[in-house]
Coordinates of C-alpha atoms in Angstrom, one line a residue:
X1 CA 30.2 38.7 18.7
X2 CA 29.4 38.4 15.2
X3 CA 25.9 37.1 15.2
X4 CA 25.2 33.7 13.5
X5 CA 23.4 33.3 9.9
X6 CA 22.2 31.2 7.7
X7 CA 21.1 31.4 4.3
X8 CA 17.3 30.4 3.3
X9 CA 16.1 28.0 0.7
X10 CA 13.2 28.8 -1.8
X11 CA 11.3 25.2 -2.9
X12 CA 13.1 25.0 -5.6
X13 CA 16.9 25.2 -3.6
X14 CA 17.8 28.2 -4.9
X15 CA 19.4 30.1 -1.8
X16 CA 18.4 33.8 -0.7
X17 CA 18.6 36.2 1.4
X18 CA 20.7 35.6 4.9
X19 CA 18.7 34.8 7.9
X20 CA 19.4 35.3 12.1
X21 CA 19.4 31.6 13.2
X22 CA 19.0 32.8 16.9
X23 CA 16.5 35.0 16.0
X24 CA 14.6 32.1 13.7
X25 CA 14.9 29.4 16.8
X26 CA 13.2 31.5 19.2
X27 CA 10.2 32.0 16.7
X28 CA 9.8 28.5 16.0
X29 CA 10.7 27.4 19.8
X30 CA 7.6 30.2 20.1
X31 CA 5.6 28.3 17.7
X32 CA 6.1 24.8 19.7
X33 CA 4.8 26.2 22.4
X34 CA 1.8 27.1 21.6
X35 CA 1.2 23.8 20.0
X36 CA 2.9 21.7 22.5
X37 CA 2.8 23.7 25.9
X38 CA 5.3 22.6 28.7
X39 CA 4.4 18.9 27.5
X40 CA 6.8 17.7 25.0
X41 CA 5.3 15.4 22.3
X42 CA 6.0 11.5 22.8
X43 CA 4.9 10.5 19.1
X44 CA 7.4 7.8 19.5
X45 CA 9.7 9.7 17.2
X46 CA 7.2 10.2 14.1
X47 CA 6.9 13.9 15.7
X48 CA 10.4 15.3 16.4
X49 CA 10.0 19.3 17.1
X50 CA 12.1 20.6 14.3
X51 CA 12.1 24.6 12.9
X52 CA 8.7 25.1 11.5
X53 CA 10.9 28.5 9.3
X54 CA 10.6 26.4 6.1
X55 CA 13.6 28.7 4.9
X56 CA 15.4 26.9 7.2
X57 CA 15.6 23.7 6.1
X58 CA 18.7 22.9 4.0
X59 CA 18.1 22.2 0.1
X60 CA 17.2 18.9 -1.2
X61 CA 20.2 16.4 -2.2
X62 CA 21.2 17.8 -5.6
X63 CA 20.6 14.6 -7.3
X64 CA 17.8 12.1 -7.0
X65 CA 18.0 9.0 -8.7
X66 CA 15.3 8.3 -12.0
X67 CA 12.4 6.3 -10.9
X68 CA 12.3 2.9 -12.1
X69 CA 9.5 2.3 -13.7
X70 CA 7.6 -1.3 -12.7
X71 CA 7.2 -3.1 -15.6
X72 CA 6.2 -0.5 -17.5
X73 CA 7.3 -1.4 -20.6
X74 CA 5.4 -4.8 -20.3
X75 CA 1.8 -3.8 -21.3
X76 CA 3.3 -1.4 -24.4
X77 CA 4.4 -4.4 -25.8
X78 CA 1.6 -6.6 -24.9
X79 CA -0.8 -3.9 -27.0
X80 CA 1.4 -3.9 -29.9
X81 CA 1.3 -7.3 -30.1
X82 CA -1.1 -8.4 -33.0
X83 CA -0.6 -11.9 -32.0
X84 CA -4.8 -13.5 -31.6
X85 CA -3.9 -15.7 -28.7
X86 CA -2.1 -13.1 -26.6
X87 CA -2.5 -12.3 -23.1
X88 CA -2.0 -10.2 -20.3
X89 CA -1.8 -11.6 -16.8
X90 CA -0.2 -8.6 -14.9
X91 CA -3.6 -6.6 -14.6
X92 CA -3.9 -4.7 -11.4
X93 CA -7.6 -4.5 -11.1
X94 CA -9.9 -7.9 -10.6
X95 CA -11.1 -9.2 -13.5
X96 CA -14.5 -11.0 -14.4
X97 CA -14.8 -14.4 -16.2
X98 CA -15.6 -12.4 -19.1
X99 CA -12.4 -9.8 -19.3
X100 CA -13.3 -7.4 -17.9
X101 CA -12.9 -5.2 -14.6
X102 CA -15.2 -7.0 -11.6
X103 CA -17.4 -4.4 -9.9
X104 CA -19.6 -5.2 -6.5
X105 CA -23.5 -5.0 -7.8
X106 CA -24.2 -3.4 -4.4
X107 CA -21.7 -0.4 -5.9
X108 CA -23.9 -0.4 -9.9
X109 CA -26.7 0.2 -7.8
X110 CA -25.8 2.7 -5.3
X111 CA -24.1 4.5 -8.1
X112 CA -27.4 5.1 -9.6
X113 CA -29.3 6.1 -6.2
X114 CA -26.9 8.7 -5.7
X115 CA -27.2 9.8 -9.4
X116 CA -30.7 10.2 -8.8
X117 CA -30.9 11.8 -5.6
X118 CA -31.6 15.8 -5.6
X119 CA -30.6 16.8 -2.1
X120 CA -26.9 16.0 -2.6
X121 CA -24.7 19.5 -2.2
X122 CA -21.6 19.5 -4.3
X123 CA -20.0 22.0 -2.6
X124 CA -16.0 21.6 -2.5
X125 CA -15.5 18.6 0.6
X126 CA -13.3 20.0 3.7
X127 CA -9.5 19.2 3.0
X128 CA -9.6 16.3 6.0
X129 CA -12.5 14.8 3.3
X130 CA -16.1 13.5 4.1
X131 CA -16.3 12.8 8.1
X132 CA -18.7 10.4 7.2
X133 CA -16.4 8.7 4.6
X134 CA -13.5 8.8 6.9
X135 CA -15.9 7.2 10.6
X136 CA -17.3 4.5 8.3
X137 CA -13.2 3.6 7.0
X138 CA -11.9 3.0 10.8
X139 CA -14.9 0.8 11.6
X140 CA -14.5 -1.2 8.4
X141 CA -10.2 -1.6 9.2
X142 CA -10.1 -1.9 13.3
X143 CA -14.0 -2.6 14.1
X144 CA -16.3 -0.6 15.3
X145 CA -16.0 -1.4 19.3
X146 CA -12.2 -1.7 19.1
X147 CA -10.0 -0.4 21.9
X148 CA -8.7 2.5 19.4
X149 CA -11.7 3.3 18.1
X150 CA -13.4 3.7 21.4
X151 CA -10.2 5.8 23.1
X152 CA -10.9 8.3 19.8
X153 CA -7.0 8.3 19.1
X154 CA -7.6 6.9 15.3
X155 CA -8.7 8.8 13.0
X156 CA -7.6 9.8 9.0
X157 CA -7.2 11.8 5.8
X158 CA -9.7 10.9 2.8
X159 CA -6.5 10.4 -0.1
X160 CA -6.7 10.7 -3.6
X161 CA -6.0 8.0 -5.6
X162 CA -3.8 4.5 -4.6
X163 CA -0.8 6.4 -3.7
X164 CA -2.2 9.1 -2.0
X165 CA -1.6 8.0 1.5
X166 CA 2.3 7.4 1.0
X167 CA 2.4 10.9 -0.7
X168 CA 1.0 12.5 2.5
X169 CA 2.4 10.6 4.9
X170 CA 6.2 10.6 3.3
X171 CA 5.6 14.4 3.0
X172 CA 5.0 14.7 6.8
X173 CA 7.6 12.1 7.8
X174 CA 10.3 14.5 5.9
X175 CA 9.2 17.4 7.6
X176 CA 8.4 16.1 11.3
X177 CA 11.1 13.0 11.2
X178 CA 14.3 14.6 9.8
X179 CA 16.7 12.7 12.2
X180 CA 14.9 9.1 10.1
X181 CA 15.5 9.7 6.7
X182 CA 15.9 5.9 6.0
X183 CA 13.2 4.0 4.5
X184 CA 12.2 0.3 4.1
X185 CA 10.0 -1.3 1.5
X186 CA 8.8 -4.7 2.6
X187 CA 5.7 -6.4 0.8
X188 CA 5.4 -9.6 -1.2
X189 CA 6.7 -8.0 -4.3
X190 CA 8.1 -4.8 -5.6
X191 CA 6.0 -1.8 -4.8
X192 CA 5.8 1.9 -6.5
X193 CA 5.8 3.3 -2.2
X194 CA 9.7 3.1 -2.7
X195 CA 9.3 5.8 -5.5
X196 CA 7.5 8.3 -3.8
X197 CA 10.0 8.6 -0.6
X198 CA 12.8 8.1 -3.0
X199 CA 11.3 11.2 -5.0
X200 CA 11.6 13.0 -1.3
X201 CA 15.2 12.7 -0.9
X202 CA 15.3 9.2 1.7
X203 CA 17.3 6.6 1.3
X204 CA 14.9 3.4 0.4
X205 CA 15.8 0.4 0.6
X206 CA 13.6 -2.3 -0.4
X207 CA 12.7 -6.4 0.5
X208 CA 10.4 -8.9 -0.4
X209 CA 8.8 -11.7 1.8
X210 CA 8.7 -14.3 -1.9
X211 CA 11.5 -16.7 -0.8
X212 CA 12.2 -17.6 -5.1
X213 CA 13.8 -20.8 -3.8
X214 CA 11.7 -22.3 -1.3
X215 CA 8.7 -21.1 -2.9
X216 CA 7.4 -19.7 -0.2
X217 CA 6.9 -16.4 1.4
X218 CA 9.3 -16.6 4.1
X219 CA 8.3 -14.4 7.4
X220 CA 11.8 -15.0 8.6
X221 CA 13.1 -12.7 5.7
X222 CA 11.1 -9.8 7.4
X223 CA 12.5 -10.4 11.0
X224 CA 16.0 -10.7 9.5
X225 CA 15.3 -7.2 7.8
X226 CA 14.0 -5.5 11.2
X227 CA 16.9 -7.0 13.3
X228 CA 19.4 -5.5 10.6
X229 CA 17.7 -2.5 10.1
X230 CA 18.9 0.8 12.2
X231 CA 17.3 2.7 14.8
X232 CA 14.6 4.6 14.1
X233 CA 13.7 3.9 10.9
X234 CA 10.0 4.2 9.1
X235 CA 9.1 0.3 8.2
X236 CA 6.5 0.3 5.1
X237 CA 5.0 -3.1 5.4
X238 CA 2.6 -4.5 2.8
X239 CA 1.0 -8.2 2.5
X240 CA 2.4 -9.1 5.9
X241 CA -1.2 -10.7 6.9
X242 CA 0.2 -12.9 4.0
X243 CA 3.4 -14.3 5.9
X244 CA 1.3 -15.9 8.4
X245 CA 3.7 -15.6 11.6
X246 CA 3.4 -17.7 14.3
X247 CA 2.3 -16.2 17.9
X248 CA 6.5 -16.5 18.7
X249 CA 7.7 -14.4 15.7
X250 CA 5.0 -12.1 16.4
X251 CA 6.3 -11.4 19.3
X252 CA 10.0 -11.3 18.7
X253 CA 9.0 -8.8 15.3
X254 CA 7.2 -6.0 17.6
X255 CA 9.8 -6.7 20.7
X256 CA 12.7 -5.5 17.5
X257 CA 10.7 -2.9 16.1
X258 CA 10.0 -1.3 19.8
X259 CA 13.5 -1.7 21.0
X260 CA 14.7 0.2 17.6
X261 CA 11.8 2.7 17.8
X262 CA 10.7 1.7 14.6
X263 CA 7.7 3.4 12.6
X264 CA 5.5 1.1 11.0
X265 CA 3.7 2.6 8.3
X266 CA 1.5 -0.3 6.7
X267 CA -0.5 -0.9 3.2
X268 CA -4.3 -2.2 3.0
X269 CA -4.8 -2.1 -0.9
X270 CA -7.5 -4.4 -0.8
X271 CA -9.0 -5.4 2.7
X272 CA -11.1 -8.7 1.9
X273 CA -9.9 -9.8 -1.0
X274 CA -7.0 -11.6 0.4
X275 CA -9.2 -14.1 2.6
X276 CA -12.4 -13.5 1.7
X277 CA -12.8 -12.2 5.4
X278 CA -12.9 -8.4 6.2
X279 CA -12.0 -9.0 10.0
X280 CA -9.3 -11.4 8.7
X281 CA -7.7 -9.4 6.5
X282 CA -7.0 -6.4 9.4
X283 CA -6.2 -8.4 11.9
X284 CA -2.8 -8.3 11.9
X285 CA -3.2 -4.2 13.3
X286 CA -4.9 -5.2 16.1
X287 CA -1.9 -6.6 17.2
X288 CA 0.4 -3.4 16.9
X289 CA -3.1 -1.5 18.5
X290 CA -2.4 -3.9 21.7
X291 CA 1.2 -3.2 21.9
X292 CA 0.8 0.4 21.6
X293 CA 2.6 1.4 18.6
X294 CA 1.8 4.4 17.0
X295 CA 1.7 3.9 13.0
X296 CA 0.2 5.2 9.9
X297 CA -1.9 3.1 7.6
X298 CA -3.2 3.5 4.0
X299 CA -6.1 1.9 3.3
X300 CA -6.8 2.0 -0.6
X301 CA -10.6 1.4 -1.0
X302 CA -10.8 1.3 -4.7
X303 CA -10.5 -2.6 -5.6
X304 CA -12.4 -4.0 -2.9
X305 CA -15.7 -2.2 -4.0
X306 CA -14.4 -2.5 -8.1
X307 CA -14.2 2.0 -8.5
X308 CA -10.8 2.0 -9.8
X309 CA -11.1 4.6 -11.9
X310 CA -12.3 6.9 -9.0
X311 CA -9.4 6.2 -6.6
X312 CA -10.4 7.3 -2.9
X313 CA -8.4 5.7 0.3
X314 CA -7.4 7.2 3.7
X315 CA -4.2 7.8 5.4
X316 CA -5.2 6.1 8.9
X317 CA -3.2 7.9 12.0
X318 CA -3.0 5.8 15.2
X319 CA -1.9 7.7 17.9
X320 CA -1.2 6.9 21.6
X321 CA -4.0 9.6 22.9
X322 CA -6.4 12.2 21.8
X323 CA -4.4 15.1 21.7
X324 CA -1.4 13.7 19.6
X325 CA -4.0 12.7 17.2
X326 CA -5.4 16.2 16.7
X327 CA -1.9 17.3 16.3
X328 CA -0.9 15.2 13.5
X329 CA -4.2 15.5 11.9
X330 CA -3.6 19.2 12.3
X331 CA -0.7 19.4 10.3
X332 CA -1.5 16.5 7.6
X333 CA -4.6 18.8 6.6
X334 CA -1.5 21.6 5.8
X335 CA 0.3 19.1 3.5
X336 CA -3.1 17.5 2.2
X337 CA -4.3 21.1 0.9
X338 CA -1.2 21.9 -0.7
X339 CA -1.3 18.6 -2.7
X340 CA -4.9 17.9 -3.6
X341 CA -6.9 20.8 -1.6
X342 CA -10.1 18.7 -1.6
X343 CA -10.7 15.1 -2.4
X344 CA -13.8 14.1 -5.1
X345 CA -16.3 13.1 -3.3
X346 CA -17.9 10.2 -5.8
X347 CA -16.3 7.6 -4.7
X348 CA -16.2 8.4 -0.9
X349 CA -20.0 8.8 -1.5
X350 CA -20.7 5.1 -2.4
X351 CA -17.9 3.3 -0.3
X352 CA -19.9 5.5 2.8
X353 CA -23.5 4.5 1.7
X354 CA -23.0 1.1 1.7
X355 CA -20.8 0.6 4.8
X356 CA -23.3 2.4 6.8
X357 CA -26.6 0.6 5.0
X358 CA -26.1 -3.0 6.9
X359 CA -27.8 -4.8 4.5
X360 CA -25.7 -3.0 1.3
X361 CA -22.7 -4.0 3.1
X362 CA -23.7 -7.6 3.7
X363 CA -24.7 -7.8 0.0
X364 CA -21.1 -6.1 -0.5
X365 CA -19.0 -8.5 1.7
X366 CA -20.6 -11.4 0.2
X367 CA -19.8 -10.2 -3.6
X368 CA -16.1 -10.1 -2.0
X369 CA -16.5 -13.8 -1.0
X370 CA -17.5 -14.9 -3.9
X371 CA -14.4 -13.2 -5.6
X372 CA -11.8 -15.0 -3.6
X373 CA -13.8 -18.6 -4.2
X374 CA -13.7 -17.6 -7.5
X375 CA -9.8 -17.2 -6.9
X376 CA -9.1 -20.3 -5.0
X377 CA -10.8 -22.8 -7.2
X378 CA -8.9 -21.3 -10.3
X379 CA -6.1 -22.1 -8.3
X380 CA -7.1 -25.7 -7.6
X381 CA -7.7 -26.2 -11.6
X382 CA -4.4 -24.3 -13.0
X383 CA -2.1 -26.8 -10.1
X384 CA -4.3 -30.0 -10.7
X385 CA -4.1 -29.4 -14.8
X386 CA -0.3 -28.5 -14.5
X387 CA -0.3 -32.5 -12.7
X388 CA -2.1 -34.1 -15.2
X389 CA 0.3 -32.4 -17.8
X390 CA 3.3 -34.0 -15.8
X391 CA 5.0 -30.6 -15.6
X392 CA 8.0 -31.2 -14.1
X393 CA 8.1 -29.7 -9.9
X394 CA 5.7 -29.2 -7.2
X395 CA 2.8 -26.2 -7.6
X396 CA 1.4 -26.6 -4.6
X397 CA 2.9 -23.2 -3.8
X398 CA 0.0 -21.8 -6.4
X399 CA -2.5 -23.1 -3.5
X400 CA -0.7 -22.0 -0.5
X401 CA -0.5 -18.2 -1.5
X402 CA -3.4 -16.1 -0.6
X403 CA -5.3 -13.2 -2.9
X404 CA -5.8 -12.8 -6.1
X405 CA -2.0 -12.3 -7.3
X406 CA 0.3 -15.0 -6.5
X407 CA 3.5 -15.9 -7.5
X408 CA 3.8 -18.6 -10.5
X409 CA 7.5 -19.9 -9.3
X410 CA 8.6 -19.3 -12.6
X411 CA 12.4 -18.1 -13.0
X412 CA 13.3 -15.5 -15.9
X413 CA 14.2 -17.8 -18.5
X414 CA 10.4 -19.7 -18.3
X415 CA 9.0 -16.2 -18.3
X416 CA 10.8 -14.8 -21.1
X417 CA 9.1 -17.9 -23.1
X418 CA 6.2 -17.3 -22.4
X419 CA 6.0 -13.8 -23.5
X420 CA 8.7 -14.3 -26.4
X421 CA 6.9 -17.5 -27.8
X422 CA 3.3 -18.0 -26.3
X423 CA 2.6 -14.3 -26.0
X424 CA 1.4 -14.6 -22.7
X425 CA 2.7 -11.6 -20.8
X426 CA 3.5 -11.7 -17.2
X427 CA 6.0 -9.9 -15.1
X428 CA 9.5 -10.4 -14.7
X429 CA 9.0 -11.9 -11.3
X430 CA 6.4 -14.2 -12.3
X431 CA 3.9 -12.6 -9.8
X432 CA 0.4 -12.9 -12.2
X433 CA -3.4 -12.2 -11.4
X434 CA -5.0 -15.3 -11.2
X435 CA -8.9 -13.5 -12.1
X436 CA -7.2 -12.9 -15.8
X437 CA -7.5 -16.4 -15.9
X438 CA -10.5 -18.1 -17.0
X439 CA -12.6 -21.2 -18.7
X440 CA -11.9 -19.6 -22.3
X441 CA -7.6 -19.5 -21.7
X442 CA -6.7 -22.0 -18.7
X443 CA -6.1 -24.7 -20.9
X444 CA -4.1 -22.4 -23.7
X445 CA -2.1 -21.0 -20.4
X446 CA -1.4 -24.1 -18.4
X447 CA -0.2 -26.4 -21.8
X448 CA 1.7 -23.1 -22.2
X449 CA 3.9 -23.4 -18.5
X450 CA 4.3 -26.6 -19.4
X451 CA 5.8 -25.9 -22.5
X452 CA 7.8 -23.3 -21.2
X453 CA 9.2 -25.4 -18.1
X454 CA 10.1 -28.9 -19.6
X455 CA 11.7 -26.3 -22.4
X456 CA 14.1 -24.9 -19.6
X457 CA 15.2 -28.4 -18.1
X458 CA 15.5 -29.6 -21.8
X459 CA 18.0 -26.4 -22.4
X460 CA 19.8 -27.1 -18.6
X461 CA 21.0 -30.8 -20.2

C-alpha cells in the first residue's frame, strides 16, 4: 500500500516538501497525550484536539478581503478643514470641558510616585505579563470573592494595546477551533474586532443592537441573531450591559447559546464609564459565570483610568476548572510571545497601584462618577435645548442611552449637513461622544441639528 502524504505549508502558503500523514498523527496524537492524558478536554468546543504539526495545516484562503477602514477618512477631512467653528465629535478617548483628553488625578499622581521611586526593576515582564497587574484585573471585572475567582479557574494575558485581546484570542480560536471558523460581531455599533478575525481567514459577519427606527437599542435584534446563528459559532458581544434584557430574555439568550454550543467572547472597553458603577458595568458576566459558560473576555483598561496612549488590557480566560485553565493559558503564552513577547509594563504599573491602594481606587472610582454625571447632564441640556428649539421629533432616546457615546438618531442626509455645511463632523451612523461637547459649543451644535433636521423635512415636501 502506497503510504499516504501530504504536502506541508510554510507561513507564508508556499507548499514544501511531502510529509507521512500517518506518521505526523501519531506524533501529534503523542503530543495530546501528554497534555491531555486519558482525559479528553471538555472546553466546550473552544479546545478541539487538532495536529499541533503546523505544516500540516492547509494554506490560508488565497484571498482575503481589504479591511474597511471605520471612518477613517472622517478626521483627515476634519483636519484639513480651515473652517474656525469646526468640530469633531467622533473622538474615541473622553474629553475634558476644556478639549482635551480626561485623565483620573489619582493616575497624574501615581505616575509621578512611580517616576520617583528607585527600587523599580525594569527587567523585560514574563510573556503572561505582571501577576500583580493581571490578580488586581479579575477582582476589578468579577469581584474579589466571586465564585470564579475563588474556584481559581479565571485567570488572563496582560495585552498590548485595545486590540490586543481579539488578536490573541482570534489567533488561538483559529488554531484550537478549526471546525468554528464563523464569526459574529454584535455591539451597539460597528467595531474594528470584525477586522482582525477577518484578517485570519473567518467568515465575520456582523450586527448591531441600534434599532435606527425605533430609536432604540433593541435586545431582541441580538436573540434573533443567536437563534439564526449556527452551531458552534464564536459570539463577540460588546455593549450588551447596554440592551438592558429582562430576567426572561436572559434566559432564553444563554438557553440558545448553550443549546448551539456557542462561544461567547465579550468586550469591556471601559468598565465604569457606562453607569458610573464598576460592579454595574460587569455584571452582566456574572450571569454567564452562573451558567457555566466558558468564554474569553477583553478587558481594555486604557480609558477608564485616561492612559490612552499606553494601551494595556487583558485577555480574561474563564474556564470550567483549574486544569483547563492552565491549559489554555499554556498555549496563549505561545501565541502571546510570538506577537508582542513582553508587554510594557507603565501602564500595568499604575492601573495595579491604584487598584490595590484602597484609598487610590476610591479616589479613582469617584473621578469615574463624576465623568458619567458629567455625561448625563450634557445629555439633559443637548435634549431639553433641542425642545426649546422646537426641533421637529422626540430625543428622548439621547437620555435613554447609557455611556459616553450615544447615538444622535440622525439619518445620513442630516449628517451629511452637518459636516458639509456646519462643519461639525460626526460619523456616518450618527453615533457621537457626548464629552466633546461642552458650555463653549452646545449652543453652536444644538441650533446646528436643528438646522440640519427641519432642512431634511423641508427637502421631504
Amino acid at each position: 500500500m502506497v503510504a499516504a502524504k501530504t504536502w506541508s505549508w510554510d507561513l507564508q502558503g508556499q507548499r514544501g516538501q511531502q510529509r507521512d500523514v500517518r506518521v505526523e498523527l501519531v506524533r501529534a496524537l503523542s503530543v495530546v497525550h501528554l497534555l491531555f492524558g486519558n482525559s479528553p478536554p471538555s472546553f466546550c468546543g473552544l479546545i478541539v484536539v487538532v495536529f499541533l504539526a503546523p505544516d500540516l495545516q492547509p494554506p490560508h484562503p488565497a484571498y482575503v478581503p481589504m479591511a474597511q477602514k471605520l471612518e477613517g477618512s472622517l478626521l483627515k477631512t476634519y483636519k484639513q478643514d480651515d473652517n474656525p467653528n469646526k468640530m469633531f465629535l467622533a473622538y474615541k478617548v473622553c474629553m475634558t470641558s476644556e478639549g482635551r483628553p480626561w485623565v483620573s488625578s489619582v493616575v497624574r499622581k501615581t505616575r509621578k510616585q512611580i517616576a520617583q521611586d528607585p527600587s523599580l526593576n525594569y527587567e523585560y515582564t514574563p510573556v503572561m505579563g505582571m501577576k500583580s497587574f493581571i490578580q488586581a484585573s479579575l477582582n476589578l471585572l468579577f469581584g474579589k470573592n466571586s465564585q470564579v475567582i475563588v474556584e481559581n479557574r479565571a485567570g488572563g494575558v496582560q495585552t498590548v494595546g485595545d486590540s490586543g485581546a481579539f488578536q490573541l484570542g482570534a489567533q488561538f480560536l483559529k488554531t484550537w477551533c478549526q471546525n468554528s471558523q464563523i464569526v459574529y460581531i454584535v455591539s451597539a455599533q460597528k467595531e474594528p474586532h470584525g477586522l482582525i478575525f477577518q484578517d485570519m481567514g473567518f467568515t465575520v459577519y456582523e450586527h448591531t443592537f441600534w434599532d435606527s427606527a425605533h430609536l432604540c437599542l433593541e435586545p431582541n435584534m441580538l436573540l434573533d441573531v443567536v437563534e439564526h446563528a449556527p452551531h458552534g459559532c464564536v459570539f463577540v458581544i460588546g455593549s450588551i450591559g447596554n440592551c438592558q434584557l429582562t430576567p426572561h430574555q436572559w434566559t432564553q439568550l444563554m438557553t440558545l447559546m448553550k443549546s448551539k454550543e456557542i462561544f461567547p467572547f465579550f468586550d469591556i472597553p471601559y468598565q465604569g464609564l457606562s453607569t458610573g458603577d464598576l460592579e454595574e458595568d460587569a455584571r452582566f458576566l456574572h450571569y454567564f459565570v452562573s451558567q457555566g459558560f466558558e468564554f474569553f473576555c477583553s478587558q481594555s483598561l486604557s480609558k477608564n483610568f485616561g492612559i490612552y496612549d499606553e494601551g494595556v488590557g487583558t485577555l480574561v480566560v474563564v474556564a470550567l476548572n483549574n486544569q483547563l485553565l492552565l491549559r489554555v493559558l499554556s498555549q496563549l503564552m505561545t501565541f502571546a510571545r510570538a506577537l508582542w513577547l513582553n508587554p510594557p509594563t507603565t501602564g500595568a504599573r499604575i492601573i495595579t497601584s491604584v487598584l490595590c491602594n484602597p484609598a487610590m481606587q476610591g479616589e479613582w472610582r469617584q473621578s469615574l462618577e463624576g465623568v458619567v454625571e458629567n455625561v448625563m447632564m450634557t445629555k439633559e441640556k443637548v435634549k431639553e435645548k433641542l425642545r426649546l428649539l422646537g426641533t421637529p421629533g422626540s430625543w428622548d432616546h439621547i437620555t435613554e442611552q447609557k455611556g459616553s457615546h450615544s447615538y444622535l438618531g440622525l439619518n445620513s442626509q442630516q449628517v451629511e449637513y452637518l459636516i458639509s455645511e456646519k462643519h461639525i463632523y460626526i460619523p456616518k451612523n450618527g453615533r457621537i461622544n457626548f464629552t466633546c461637547i461642552n458650555s463653549y459649543n452646545i449652543d453652536y451644535i444644538t441650533s446646528s441639528i436643528n438646522e440640519a433636521v427641519c432642512f431634511t423635512k423641508d427637502s421631504e415636501k
